Every structure is written in structure tokens, then in C-alpha cells.
Amino acid sequence: MPITEGRFRRVHGGLPHCGIVELSVEPSDSPTDISVQCSGAGWIRQGSLEDASADGYDDWKRGAVRGVEFALTVADQRAVVVIRRITGMITDTNPSIVAGAAALAIWDALEFTSDETVITTMESVVFRGWKRDNSDIPTVNELLGRTTI
């Protein structure tokens, strides 16, 4: 499976938003299967990028999975996806940002171009990520701009 990378790097409202997700995608007729196989070193020192390790970083990993689910929903695709690396900084990265990076990686791998409205809606959810608790991962419906009652 080819490996691709999605980068979400923006400054919004004076706050940095940075996340990188590397993954492999293989379209499939079977139900979607998403696994996380990160093996980074984790936090090394202040100011350095962190690669999520096998243990820990569960909020970033859940964000990446949610971004994959969202992107595949938008692309109307099923696939086998292996999330191989999640990179960020504890000061500039949260699960919402990782979800955005994962979505961009999926679309790049599938050579899918999303509607600009979908991108704008996703970005607005990502930008609100700093107002959320790290355990509060945006839902696929929220990323799609759908509200549930």
C-alpha cells in the first residue's frame, strides 16, 4: 500500500494549528478497517516535533481515526487504512487538528477533491478544537456540518 501524508498547518485567531498524519490506504469492497501502528519516540524536548509512540497519545490517535472516517464518508469509499505516524507538538496539536490532517491524507491518497464547502466546514471545526477538551473528538457529522438534536 502506498504511503501518503496529510499536513494541517495554519494560524487562526493567533493560534498555531499543526498536525501531520502519515498513512497507507487500500480501497476495498469489504467494510472499512482502520488500524493505528505508530512507533514514534514521543516527547523528546520542548520545541521539538513529537511522533506519537505506540503507547499513549490516545487522543491524537482517536482524532486520526475520526479524520479517516470523515474523509472516507465524504469520498464515499471503503478502505483498509493503516495510520503509521502522527506528528505534532503538544502546544500546537490537538485531536481536531490531527483529524483534519488525516482527512487531507486520505483525500490525497485517493486523489479525491472535496467540495470547498466541506473543507471550510471541516476547518471551522478544527479551528474550534482548542476550545474542546482533548477527550472530546469531533464527530463525523460535526465535521460534515450536520448537527444532531
CSV table of C-alpha atoms in Angstrom, one decimal:
chain,number,residue,atom,x,y,z
A,1,MET,CA,0.0,0.0,0.0
A,2,PRO,CA,1.4,3.4,-0.9
A,3,ILE,CA,2.1,5.8,2.0
A,4,THR,CA,0.8,9.3,1.9
A,5,GLU,CA,1.0,12.3,4.3
A,6,GLY,CA,-1.6,14.9,5.2
A,7,ARG,CA,-0.5,18.2,6.8
A,8,PHE,CA,-2.8,20.7,8.5
A,9,ARG,CA,-0.7,23.8,9.2
A,10,ARG,CA,-2.5,27.1,9.7
A,11,VAL,CA,-2.6,30.0,12.1
A,12,HIS,CA,-6.1,31.0,13.0
A,13,GLY,CA,-7.0,33.6,15.6
A,14,GLY,CA,-3.3,34.0,16.5
A,15,LEU,CA,-3.1,30.3,17.4
A,16,PRO,CA,-0.9,27.8,15.6
A,17,HIS,CA,-2.6,24.6,14.3
A,18,CYS,CA,-0.2,21.9,13.2
A,19,GLY,CA,-0.6,18.2,12.7
A,20,ILE,CA,0.9,15.7,10.3
A,21,VAL,CA,-0.5,12.2,9.6
A,22,GLU,CA,1.2,9.6,7.5
A,23,LEU,CA,-0.9,6.6,6.5
A,24,SER,CA,-1.5,4.0,3.8
A,25,VAL,CA,-4.8,3.4,2.1
A,26,GLU,CA,-6.0,0.5,0.0
A,27,PRO,CA,-9.5,0.9,-1.4
A,28,SER,CA,-11.7,-2.2,-0.6
A,29,ASP,CA,-15.0,-3.7,-1.3
A,30,SER,CA,-15.1,-5.0,2.3
A,31,PRO,CA,-16.0,-2.9,5.3
A,32,THR,CA,-13.5,-0.2,6.2
A,33,ASP,CA,-10.7,-1.3,8.5
A,34,ILE,CA,-8.6,1.3,10.3
A,35,SER,CA,-5.6,0.4,12.4
A,36,VAL,CA,-3.1,2.6,14.2
A,37,GLN,CA,0.5,1.4,14.1
A,38,CYS,CA,2.5,4.4,15.4
A,39,SER,CA,6.0,3.8,16.7
A,40,GLY,CA,7.5,7.2,17.3
A,41,ALA,CA,9.7,8.3,20.2
A,42,GLY,CA,7.0,10.6,21.7
A,43,TRP,CA,8.1,13.8,23.5
A,44,ILE,CA,11.8,14.4,23.4
A,45,ARG,CA,12.2,18.0,24.4
A,46,GLN,CA,10.4,21.3,24.4
A,47,GLY,CA,10.1,22.8,20.9
A,48,SER,CA,10.7,19.6,19.1
A,49,LEU,CA,8.2,17.8,16.9
A,50,GLU,CA,6.7,14.7,18.6
A,51,ASP,CA,5.9,11.5,16.8
A,52,ALA,CA,3.2,9.6,18.6
A,53,SER,CA,4.5,6.4,20.2
A,54,ALA,CA,2.9,3.0,20.3
A,55,ASP,CA,1.7,3.7,23.9
A,56,GLY,CA,0.0,7.0,24.8
A,57,TYR,CA,-1.1,9.8,22.5
A,58,ASP,CA,-4.6,8.2,22.6
A,59,ASP,CA,-6.4,11.5,21.9
A,60,TRP,CA,-4.3,12.1,18.8
A,61,LYS,CA,-4.9,8.6,17.6
A,62,ARG,CA,-8.6,8.9,18.1
A,63,GLY,CA,-8.5,12.2,16.2
A,64,ALA,CA,-6.7,10.5,13.3
A,65,VAL,CA,-9.2,7.6,13.2
A,66,ARG,CA,-12.1,10.1,13.2
A,67,GLY,CA,-10.5,12.1,10.3
A,68,VAL,CA,-10.1,8.9,8.3
A,69,GLU,CA,-13.8,8.0,8.9
A,70,PHE,CA,-14.9,11.5,7.9
A,71,ALA,CA,-12.8,11.6,4.7
A,72,LEU,CA,-13.9,8.2,3.6
A,73,THR,CA,-17.5,9.2,4.2
A,74,VAL,CA,-17.1,12.3,2.1
A,75,ALA,CA,-15.3,10.3,-0.7
A,76,ASP,CA,-18.0,7.5,-0.4
A,77,GLN,CA,-15.2,5.0,-0.2
A,78,ARG,CA,-14.3,1.9,1.9
A,79,ALA,CA,-10.7,1.1,2.5
A,80,VAL,CA,-8.1,-0.6,4.6
A,81,VAL,CA,-6.2,2.2,6.3
A,82,VAL,CA,-3.0,2.0,8.4
A,83,ILE,CA,-2.2,5.1,10.4
A,84,ARG,CA,1.6,4.9,10.6
A,85,ARG,CA,2.8,8.2,12.0
A,86,ILE,CA,1.2,11.2,13.8
A,87,THR,CA,3.4,14.2,14.3
A,88,GLY,CA,2.8,17.4,16.1
A,89,MET,CA,3.7,19.5,19.2
A,90,ILE,CA,1.8,19.3,22.4
A,91,THR,CA,1.5,23.2,22.2
A,92,ASP,CA,0.2,23.3,18.6
A,93,THR,CA,-1.6,20.0,18.1
A,94,ASN,CA,-4.9,18.6,19.4
A,95,PRO,CA,-7.2,15.8,18.2
A,96,SER,CA,-9.3,18.1,16.0
A,97,ILE,CA,-6.1,19.2,14.1
A,98,VAL,CA,-5.0,15.6,13.7
A,99,ALA,CA,-8.4,14.7,12.3
A,100,GLY,CA,-8.0,17.4,9.7
A,101,ALA,CA,-4.5,16.2,8.8
A,102,ALA,CA,-5.8,12.6,8.5
A,103,ALA,CA,-8.7,13.7,6.2
A,104,LEU,CA,-6.3,15.5,3.9
A,105,ALA,CA,-4.0,12.4,3.8
A,106,ILE,CA,-6.9,10.2,2.8
A,107,TRP,CA,-8.1,12.5,0.1
A,108,ASP,CA,-4.6,12.8,-1.3
A,109,ALA,CA,-4.2,9.0,-1.3
A,110,LEU,CA,-7.5,8.6,-3.1
A,111,GLU,CA,-6.8,11.5,-5.5
A,112,PHE,CA,-10.2,12.9,-4.3
A,113,THR,CA,-11.0,16.6,-4.4
A,114,SER,CA,-13.5,17.6,-1.8
A,115,ASP,CA,-16.1,20.3,-2.3
A,116,GLU,CA,-14.8,23.6,-0.9
A,117,THR,CA,-17.8,23.8,1.4
A,118,VAL,CA,-16.8,20.5,3.0
A,119,ILE,CA,-13.2,21.8,3.5
A,120,THR,CA,-14.5,25.1,5.0
A,121,THR,CA,-16.8,23.3,7.4
A,122,MET,CA,-14.0,20.9,8.4
A,123,GLU,CA,-11.6,23.7,9.0
A,124,SER,CA,-14.1,25.6,11.2
A,125,VAL,CA,-14.5,22.5,13.4
A,126,VAL,CA,-10.7,22.1,13.5
A,127,PHE,CA,-10.2,25.8,14.5
A,128,ARG,CA,-12.6,25.3,17.4
A,129,GLY,CA,-10.5,22.4,18.6
A,130,TRP,CA,-8.7,24.5,21.2
A,131,LYS,CA,-12.0,25.2,22.9
A,132,ARG,CA,-12.6,21.4,23.4
A,133,ASP,CA,-11.2,19.0,26.0
A,134,ASN,CA,-8.8,16.6,24.3
A,135,SER,CA,-11.1,13.7,25.1
A,136,ASP,CA,-13.9,15.5,23.0
A,137,ILE,CA,-13.1,14.3,19.5
A,138,PRO,CA,-15.3,15.9,16.7
A,139,THR,CA,-17.9,13.5,15.2
A,140,VAL,CA,-18.1,12.7,11.5
A,141,ASN,CA,-21.5,14.5,11.5
A,142,GLU,CA,-19.9,17.6,13.1
A,143,LEU,CA,-17.1,17.6,10.6
A,144,LEU,CA,-19.8,17.4,7.9
A,145,GLY,CA,-21.6,20.4,9.3
A,146,ARG,CA,-24.6,18.3,10.4
A,147,THR,CA,-26.0,18.9,13.9
A,148,THR,CA,-27.9,16.2,15.8
A,149,ILE,CA,-30.6,17.0,18.3
